[in-house]
Amino acid sequence: MPSKKIATLALAGTVTVTCLATIGAAHAQSSGAAQPSQARQAPAGYQIVKLPNANVPNFQRRTVYCPSGKQVIGGGAEAQGNDAILVGSFPTDDGRGWIGLGRQKAYSSVGISVYAICAS
């Protein structure tokens, strides 16, 4: 029986060492990812344009445009109200602005604000 006990202890020791090595390797990899990265610069002419909240009929589009000479590179919208649901948030077909629309289940109007991220 002593050989079975020794084999069991050896196996347990091997499993423990393997687990500790795996944890150590994972920690080393994750701490490497925490290194500070170089700061990214904003694109030339970067600007956020906001169309403030206004109540509009359900499903009515609200559109905000970038200033002249700039294109939209992103955007978003927010639906505000007790039952507000944002139905759509997408760029204009010409790439110069952003559209937002929404609705409320129990009301005929909804508050919509729209944001466009613009660059030269």
PDB file of N, CA and C in Angstrom, residues 33-104:
ATOM      1  N   ALA A  33      -0.617  43.043 -20.544  1.00  0.00           N
ATOM      2  CA  ALA A  33      -1.653  43.777 -21.274  1.00  0.00           C
ATOM      3  C   ALA A  33      -2.000  45.089 -20.584  1.00  0.00           C
ATOM      4  N   ALA A  34      -1.650  45.207 -19.309  1.00  0.00           N
ATOM      5  CA  ALA A  34      -2.007  46.404 -18.559  1.00  0.00           C
ATOM      6  C   ALA A  34      -1.016  47.547 -18.776  1.00  0.00           C
ATOM      7  N   GLN A  35       0.001  47.313 -19.604  1.00  0.00           N
ATOM      8  CA  GLN A  35       0.978  48.358 -19.871  1.00  0.00           C
ATOM      9  C   GLN A  35       0.301  49.543 -20.550  1.00  0.00           C
ATOM     10  N   PRO A  36       0.708  50.762 -20.209  1.00  0.00           N
ATOM     11  CA  PRO A  36       0.089  51.924 -20.858  1.00  0.00           C
ATOM     12  C   PRO A  36       0.386  51.917 -22.356  1.00  0.00           C
ATOM     13  N   SER A  37      -0.615  52.235 -23.136  1.00  0.00           N
ATOM     14  CA  SER A  37      -0.442  52.280 -24.585  1.00  0.00           C
ATOM     15  C   SER A  37      -0.281  53.726 -25.027  1.00  0.00           C
ATOM     16  N   GLN A  38       0.185  53.887 -26.236  1.00  0.00           N
ATOM     17  CA  GLN A  38       0.334  55.236 -26.759  1.00  0.00           C
ATOM     18  C   GLN A  38      -1.044  55.846 -26.959  1.00  0.00           C
ATOM     19  N   ALA A  39      -1.174  57.106 -26.600  1.00  0.00           N
ATOM     20  CA  ALA A  39      -2.456  57.797 -26.759  1.00  0.00           C
ATOM     21  C   ALA A  39      -2.749  57.981 -28.248  1.00  0.00           C
ATOM     22  N   ARG A  40      -3.977  57.729 -28.629  1.00  0.00           N
ATOM     23  CA  ARG A  40      -4.388  57.925 -30.013  1.00  0.00           C
ATOM     24  C   ARG A  40      -4.831  59.365 -30.199  1.00  0.00           C
ATOM     25  N   GLN A  41      -4.489  59.907 -31.332  1.00  0.00           N
ATOM     26  CA  GLN A  41      -4.901  61.270 -31.637  1.00  0.00           C
ATOM     27  C   GLN A  41      -6.243  61.244 -32.347  1.00  0.00           C
ATOM     28  N   ALA A  42      -7.037  62.245 -32.071  1.00  0.00           N
ATOM     29  CA  ALA A  42      -8.336  62.374 -32.739  1.00  0.00           C
ATOM     30  C   ALA A  42      -8.105  62.686 -34.213  1.00  0.00           C
ATOM     31  N   PRO A  43      -9.017  62.252 -35.081  1.00  0.00           N
ATOM     32  CA  PRO A  43      -8.893  62.577 -36.503  1.00  0.00           C
ATOM     33  C   PRO A  43      -8.918  64.094 -36.721  1.00  0.00           C
ATOM     34  N   ALA A  44      -8.337  64.526 -37.810  1.00  0.00           N
ATOM     35  CA  ALA A  44      -8.309  65.960 -38.133  1.00  0.00           C
ATOM     36  C   ALA A  44      -9.729  66.518 -38.192  1.00  0.00           C
ATOM     37  N   GLY A  45      -9.939  67.640 -37.557  1.00  0.00           N
ATOM     38  CA  GLY A  45     -11.244  68.293 -37.576  1.00  0.00           C
ATOM     39  C   GLY A  45     -12.298  67.612 -36.719  1.00  0.00           C
ATOM     40  N   TYR A  46     -11.871  66.769 -35.775  1.00  0.00           N
ATOM     41  CA  TYR A  46     -12.804  66.028 -34.917  1.00  0.00           C
ATOM     42  C   TYR A  46     -13.742  66.987 -34.187  1.00  0.00           C
ATOM     43  N   GLN A  47     -15.036  66.670 -34.219  1.00  0.00           N
ATOM     44  CA  GLN A  47     -16.042  67.517 -33.568  1.00  0.00           C
ATOM     45  C   GLN A  47     -17.300  66.694 -33.315  1.00  0.00           C
ATOM     46  N   ILE A  48     -17.907  66.885 -32.157  1.00  0.00           N
ATOM     47  CA  ILE A  48     -19.195  66.256 -31.856  1.00  0.00           C
ATOM     48  C   ILE A  48     -20.272  67.329 -31.953  1.00  0.00           C
ATOM     49  N   VAL A  49     -21.291  67.049 -32.740  1.00  0.00           N
ATOM     50  CA  VAL A  49     -22.405  67.980 -32.935  1.00  0.00           C
ATOM     51  C   VAL A  49     -23.643  67.341 -32.321  1.00  0.00           C
ATOM     52  N   LYS A  50     -24.385  68.120 -31.525  1.00  0.00           N
ATOM     53  CA  LYS A  50     -25.554  67.585 -30.814  1.00  0.00           C
ATOM     54  C   LYS A  50     -26.824  68.311 -31.231  1.00  0.00           C
ATOM     55  N   LEU A  51     -27.863  67.532 -31.464  1.00  0.00           N
ATOM     56  CA  LEU A  51     -29.209  68.068 -31.656  1.00  0.00           C
ATOM     57  C   LEU A  51     -29.932  67.790 -30.338  1.00  0.00           C
ATOM     58  N   PRO A  52     -30.194  68.821 -29.517  1.00  0.00           N
ATOM     59  CA  PRO A  52     -30.757  68.596 -28.186  1.00  0.00           C
ATOM     60  C   PRO A  52     -32.127  67.922 -28.224  1.00  0.00           C
ATOM     61  N   ASN A  53     -32.497  67.372 -27.105  1.00  0.00           N
ATOM     62  CA  ASN A  53     -33.769  66.655 -26.986  1.00  0.00           C
ATOM     63  C   ASN A  53     -34.952  67.544 -27.372  1.00  0.00           C
ATOM     64  N   ALA A  54     -35.864  66.957 -28.134  1.00  0.00           N
ATOM     65  CA  ALA A  54     -37.134  67.610 -28.484  1.00  0.00           C
ATOM     66  C   ALA A  54     -38.176  66.520 -28.658  1.00  0.00           C
ATOM     67  N   ASN A  55     -39.395  66.814 -28.228  1.00  0.00           N
ATOM     68  CA  ASN A  55     -40.495  65.863 -28.422  1.00  0.00           C
ATOM     69  C   ASN A  55     -41.002  65.952 -29.852  1.00  0.00           C
ATOM     70  N   VAL A  56     -41.106  64.800 -30.482  1.00  0.00           N
ATOM     71  CA  VAL A  56     -41.601  64.702 -31.864  1.00  0.00           C
ATOM     72  C   VAL A  56     -42.592  63.546 -31.929  1.00  0.00           C
ATOM     73  N   PRO A  57     -43.445  63.523 -32.948  1.00  0.00           N
ATOM     74  CA  PRO A  57     -44.363  62.386 -33.093  1.00  0.00           C
ATOM     75  C   PRO A  57     -43.588  61.067 -33.223  1.00  0.00           C
ATOM     76  N   ASN A  58     -44.188  59.989 -32.745  1.00  0.00           N
ATOM     77  CA  ASN A  58     -43.557  58.673 -32.862  1.00  0.00           C
ATOM     78  C   ASN A  58     -43.098  58.420 -34.295  1.00  0.00           C
ATOM     79  N   PHE A  59     -41.914  57.861 -34.431  1.00  0.00           N
ATOM     80  CA  PHE A  59     -41.292  57.474 -35.706  1.00  0.00           C
ATOM     81  C   PHE A  59     -40.836  58.648 -36.574  1.00  0.00           C
ATOM     82  N   GLN A  60     -40.960  59.881 -36.103  1.00  0.00           N
ATOM     83  CA  GLN A  60     -40.454  61.014 -36.889  1.00  0.00           C
ATOM     84  C   GLN A  60     -38.935  61.073 -36.745  1.00  0.00           C
ATOM     85  N   ARG A  61     -38.245  61.183 -37.866  1.00  0.00           N
ATOM     86  CA  ARG A  61     -36.790  61.257 -37.861  1.00  0.00           C
ATOM     87  C   ARG A  61     -36.308  62.637 -37.421  1.00  0.00           C
ATOM     88  N   ARG A  62     -35.222  62.631 -36.639  1.00  0.00           N
ATOM     89  CA  ARG A  62     -34.513  63.875 -36.323  1.00  0.00           C
ATOM     90  C   ARG A  62     -33.106  63.707 -36.860  1.00  0.00           C
ATOM     91  N   THR A  63     -32.605  64.731 -37.532  1.00  0.00           N
ATOM     92  CA  THR A  63     -31.309  64.635 -38.199  1.00  0.00           C
ATOM     93  C   THR A  63     -30.408  65.786 -37.783  1.00  0.00           C
ATOM     94  N   VAL A  64     -29.160  65.469 -37.452  1.00  0.00           N
ATOM     95  CA  VAL A  64     -28.144  66.476 -37.165  1.00  0.00           C
ATOM     96  C   VAL A  64     -27.064  66.332 -38.240  1.00  0.00           C
ATOM     97  N   TYR A  65     -26.551  67.477 -38.713  1.00  0.00           N
ATOM     98  CA  TYR A  65     -25.547  67.475 -39.781  1.00  0.00           C
ATOM     99  C   TYR A  65     -24.211  67.998 -39.281  1.00  0.00           C
ATOM    100  N   CYS A  66     -23.146  67.495 -39.870  1.00  0.00           N
ATOM    101  CA  CYS A  66     -21.801  67.998 -39.601  1.00  0.00           C
ATOM    102  C   CYS A  66     -21.640  69.364 -40.260  1.00  0.00           C
ATOM    103  N   PRO A  67     -20.738  70.184 -39.723  1.00  0.00           N
ATOM    104  CA  PRO A  67     -20.459  71.469 -40.368  1.00  0.00           C
ATOM    105  C   PRO A  67     -19.920  71.256 -41.789  1.00  0.00           C
ATOM    106  N   SER A  68     -20.026  72.273 -42.596  1.00  0.00           N
ATOM    107  CA  SER A  68     -19.568  72.226 -43.983  1.00  0.00           C
ATOM    108  C   SER A  68     -18.115  71.751 -44.058  1.00  0.00           C
ATOM    109  N   GLY A  69     -17.844  70.865 -44.991  1.00  0.00           N
ATOM    110  CA  GLY A  69     -16.491  70.350 -45.193  1.00  0.00           C
ATOM    111  C   GLY A  69     -16.141  69.153 -44.334  1.00  0.00           C
ATOM    112  N   LYS A  70     -17.058  68.702 -43.484  1.00  0.00           N
ATOM    113  CA  LYS A  70     -16.788  67.552 -42.620  1.00  0.00           C
ATOM    114  C   LYS A  70     -17.738  66.406 -42.954  1.00  0.00           C
ATOM    115  N   GLN A  71     -17.285  65.199 -42.658  1.00  0.00           N
ATOM    116  CA  GLN A  71     -18.075  63.988 -42.861  1.00  0.00           C
ATOM    117  C   GLN A  71     -18.360  63.351 -41.509  1.00  0.00           C
ATOM    118  N   VAL A  72     -19.454  62.623 -41.412  1.00  0.00           N
ATOM    119  CA  VAL A  72     -19.784  61.916 -40.181  1.00  0.00           C
ATOM    120  C   VAL A  72     -18.939  60.633 -40.117  1.00  0.00           C
ATOM    121  N   ILE A  73     -18.337  60.378 -38.956  1.00  0.00           N
ATOM    122  CA  ILE A  73     -17.574  59.143 -38.762  1.00  0.00           C
ATOM    123  C   ILE A  73     -18.206  58.258 -37.692  1.00  0.00           C
ATOM    124  N   GLY A  74     -19.288  58.739 -37.100  1.00  0.00           N
ATOM    125  CA  GLY A  74     -20.010  57.980 -36.082  1.00  0.00           C
ATOM    126  C   GLY A  74     -21.133  58.830 -35.534  1.00  0.00           C
ATOM    127  N   GLY A  75     -21.907  58.255 -34.654  1.00  0.00           N
ATOM    128  CA  GLY A  75     -22.999  59.015 -34.069  1.00  0.00           C
ATOM    129  C   GLY A  75     -23.862  58.152 -33.184  1.00  0.00           C
ATOM    130  N   GLY A  76     -24.930  58.739 -32.695  1.00  0.00           N
ATOM    131  CA  GLY A  76     -25.848  58.019 -31.831  1.00  0.00           C
ATOM    132  C   GLY A  76     -27.084  58.850 -31.573  1.00  0.00           C
ATOM    133  N   ALA A  77     -28.033  58.236 -30.906  1.00  0.00           N
ATOM    134  CA  ALA A  77     -29.284  58.919 -30.581  1.00  0.00           C
ATOM    135  C   ALA A  77     -29.802  58.375 -29.264  1.00  0.00           C
ATOM    136  N   GLU A  78     -30.682  59.141 -28.647  1.00  0.00           N
ATOM    137  CA  GLU A  78     -31.295  58.735 -27.379  1.00  0.00           C
ATOM    138  C   GLU A  78     -32.783  59.031 -27.437  1.00  0.00           C
ATOM    139  N   ALA A  79     -33.577  58.051 -27.031  1.00  0.00           N
ATOM    140  CA  ALA A  79     -35.026  58.232 -26.918  1.00  0.00           C
ATOM    141  C   ALA A  79     -35.341  58.468 -25.446  1.00  0.00           C
ATOM    142  N   GLN A  80     -36.114  59.516 -25.155  1.00  0.00           N
ATOM    143  CA  GLN A  80     -36.427  59.863 -23.772  1.00  0.00           C
ATOM    144  C   GLN A  80     -37.931  59.872 -23.560  1.00  0.00           C
ATOM    145  N   GLY A  81     -38.349  59.311 -22.444  1.00  0.00           N
ATOM    146  CA  GLY A  81     -39.758  59.255 -22.084  1.00  0.00           C
ATOM    147  C   GLY A  81     -40.031  58.012 -21.252  1.00  0.00           C
ATOM    148  N   ASN A  82     -41.216  57.960 -20.647  1.00  0.00           N
ATOM    149  CA  ASN A  82     -41.562  56.845 -19.757  1.00  0.00           C
ATOM    150  C   ASN A  82     -41.482  55.486 -20.432  1.00  0.00           C
ATOM    151  N   ASP A  83     -41.933  55.399 -21.655  1.00  0.00           N
ATOM    152  CA  ASP A  83     -41.962  54.148 -22.418  1.00  0.00           C
ATOM    153  C   ASP A  83     -41.110  54.253 -23.674  1.00  0.00           C
ATOM    154  N   ALA A  84     -40.112  55.121 -23.666  1.00  0.00           N
ATOM    155  CA  ALA A  84     -39.353  55.432 -24.880  1.00  0.00           C
ATOM    156  C   ALA A  84     -38.541  54.242 -25.373  1.00  0.00           C
ATOM    157  N   ILE A  85     -38.558  54.069 -26.694  1.00  0.00           N
ATOM    158  CA  ILE A  85     -37.779  53.030 -27.362  1.00  0.00           C
ATOM    159  C   ILE A  85     -37.074  53.680 -28.545  1.00  0.00           C
ATOM    160  N   LEU A  86     -35.756  53.527 -28.614  1.00  0.00           N
ATOM    161  CA  LEU A  86     -35.012  54.016 -29.771  1.00  0.00           C
ATOM    162  C   LEU A  86     -35.205  53.011 -30.899  1.00  0.00           C
ATOM    163  N   VAL A  87     -35.767  53.466 -32.005  1.00  0.00           N
ATOM    164  CA  VAL A  87     -36.085  52.589 -33.137  1.00  0.00           C
ATOM    165  C   VAL A  87     -34.947  52.566 -34.151  1.00  0.00           C
ATOM    166  N   GLY A  88     -34.276  53.706 -34.346  1.00  0.00           N
ATOM    167  CA  GLY A  88     -33.205  53.763 -35.328  1.00  0.00           C
ATOM    168  C   GLY A  88     -32.166  54.800 -34.986  1.00  0.00           C
ATOM    169  N   SER A  89     -30.922  54.509 -35.350  1.00  0.00           N
ATOM    170  CA  SER A  89     -29.801  55.418 -35.169  1.00  0.00           C
ATOM    171  C   SER A  89     -28.790  55.052 -36.244  1.00  0.00           C
ATOM    172  N   PHE A  90     -28.645  55.924 -37.264  1.00  0.00           N
ATOM    173  CA  PHE A  90     -27.830  55.561 -38.424  1.00  0.00           C
ATOM    174  C   PHE A  90     -27.405  56.816 -39.185  1.00  0.00           C
ATOM    175  N   PRO A  91     -26.355  56.698 -40.026  1.00  0.00           N
ATOM    176  CA  PRO A  91     -25.886  57.858 -40.787  1.00  0.00           C
ATOM    177  C   PRO A  91     -26.832  58.215 -41.923  1.00  0.00           C
ATOM    178  N   THR A  92     -26.768  59.469 -42.353  1.00  0.00           N
ATOM    179  CA  THR A  92     -27.538  59.897 -43.525  1.00  0.00           C
ATOM    180  C   THR A  92     -26.927  59.251 -44.766  1.00  0.00           C
ATOM    181  N   ASP A  93     -27.711  59.171 -45.826  1.00  0.00           N
ATOM    182  CA  ASP A  93     -27.231  58.548 -47.067  1.00  0.00           C
ATOM    183  C   ASP A  93     -26.017  59.262 -47.656  1.00  0.00           C
ATOM    184  N   ASP A  94     -25.940  60.575 -47.456  1.00  0.00           N
ATOM    185  CA  ASP A  94     -24.821  61.331 -48.034  1.00  0.00           C
ATOM    186  C   ASP A  94     -23.585  61.369 -47.133  1.00  0.00           C
ATOM    187  N   GLY A  95     -23.661  60.752 -45.928  1.00  0.00           N
ATOM    188  CA  GLY A  95     -22.510  60.690 -45.037  1.00  0.00           C
ATOM    189  C   GLY A  95     -22.157  61.996 -44.360  1.00  0.00           C
ATOM    190  N   ARG A  96     -23.101  62.938 -44.333  1.00  0.00           N
ATOM    191  CA  ARG A  96     -22.830  64.233 -43.703  1.00  0.00           C
ATOM    192  C   ARG A  96     -23.532  64.409 -42.362  1.00  0.00           C
ATOM    193  N   GLY A  97     -24.331  63.434 -41.918  1.00  0.00           N
ATOM    194  CA  GLY A  97     -25.070  63.604 -40.675  1.00  0.00           C
ATOM    195  C   GLY A  97     -25.506  62.293 -40.063  1.00  0.00           C
ATOM    196  N   TRP A  98     -26.307  62.413 -39.003  1.00  0.00           N
ATOM    197  CA  TRP A  98     -26.799  61.245 -38.266  1.00  0.00           C
ATOM    198  C   TRP A  98     -28.293  61.397 -38.021  1.00  0.00           C
ATOM    199  N   ILE A  99     -29.018  60.285 -38.087  1.00  0.00           N
ATOM    200  CA  ILE A  99     -30.475  60.263 -37.927  1.00  0.00           C
ATOM    201  C   ILE A  99     -30.831  59.446 -36.686  1.00  0.00           C
ATOM    202  N   GLY A 100     -31.815  59.927 -35.938  1.00  0.00           N
ATOM    203  CA  GLY A 100     -32.350  59.181 -34.808  1.00  0.00           C
ATOM    204  C   GLY A 100     -33.864  59.211 -34.846  1.00  0.00           C
ATOM    205  N   LEU A 101     -34.502  58.107 -34.472  1.00  0.00           N
ATOM    206  CA  LEU A 101     -35.960  58.078 -34.362  1.00  0.00           C
ATOM    207  C   LEU A 101     -36.366  57.081 -33.291  1.00  0.00           C
ATOM    208  N   GLY A 102     -37.551  57.320 -32.730  1.00  0.00           N
ATOM    209  CA  GLY A 102     -38.023  56.456 -31.662  1.00  0.00           C
ATOM    210  C   GLY A 102     -39.529  56.509 -31.537  1.00  0.00           C
ATOM    211  N   ARG A 103     -39.998  55.869 -30.475  1.00  0.00           N
ATOM    212  CA  ARG A 103     -41.438  55.852 -30.210  1.00  0.00           C
ATOM    213  C   ARG A 103     -41.664  55.564 -28.732  1.00  0.00           C
ATOM    214  N   GLN A 104     -42.899  55.772 -28.304  1.00  0.00           N
ATOM    215  CA  GLN A 104     -43.351  55.362 -26.979  1.00  0.00           C
ATOM    216  C   GLN A 104     -44.616  54.535 -27.156  1.00  0.00           C
TER     217      GLN A 104
END
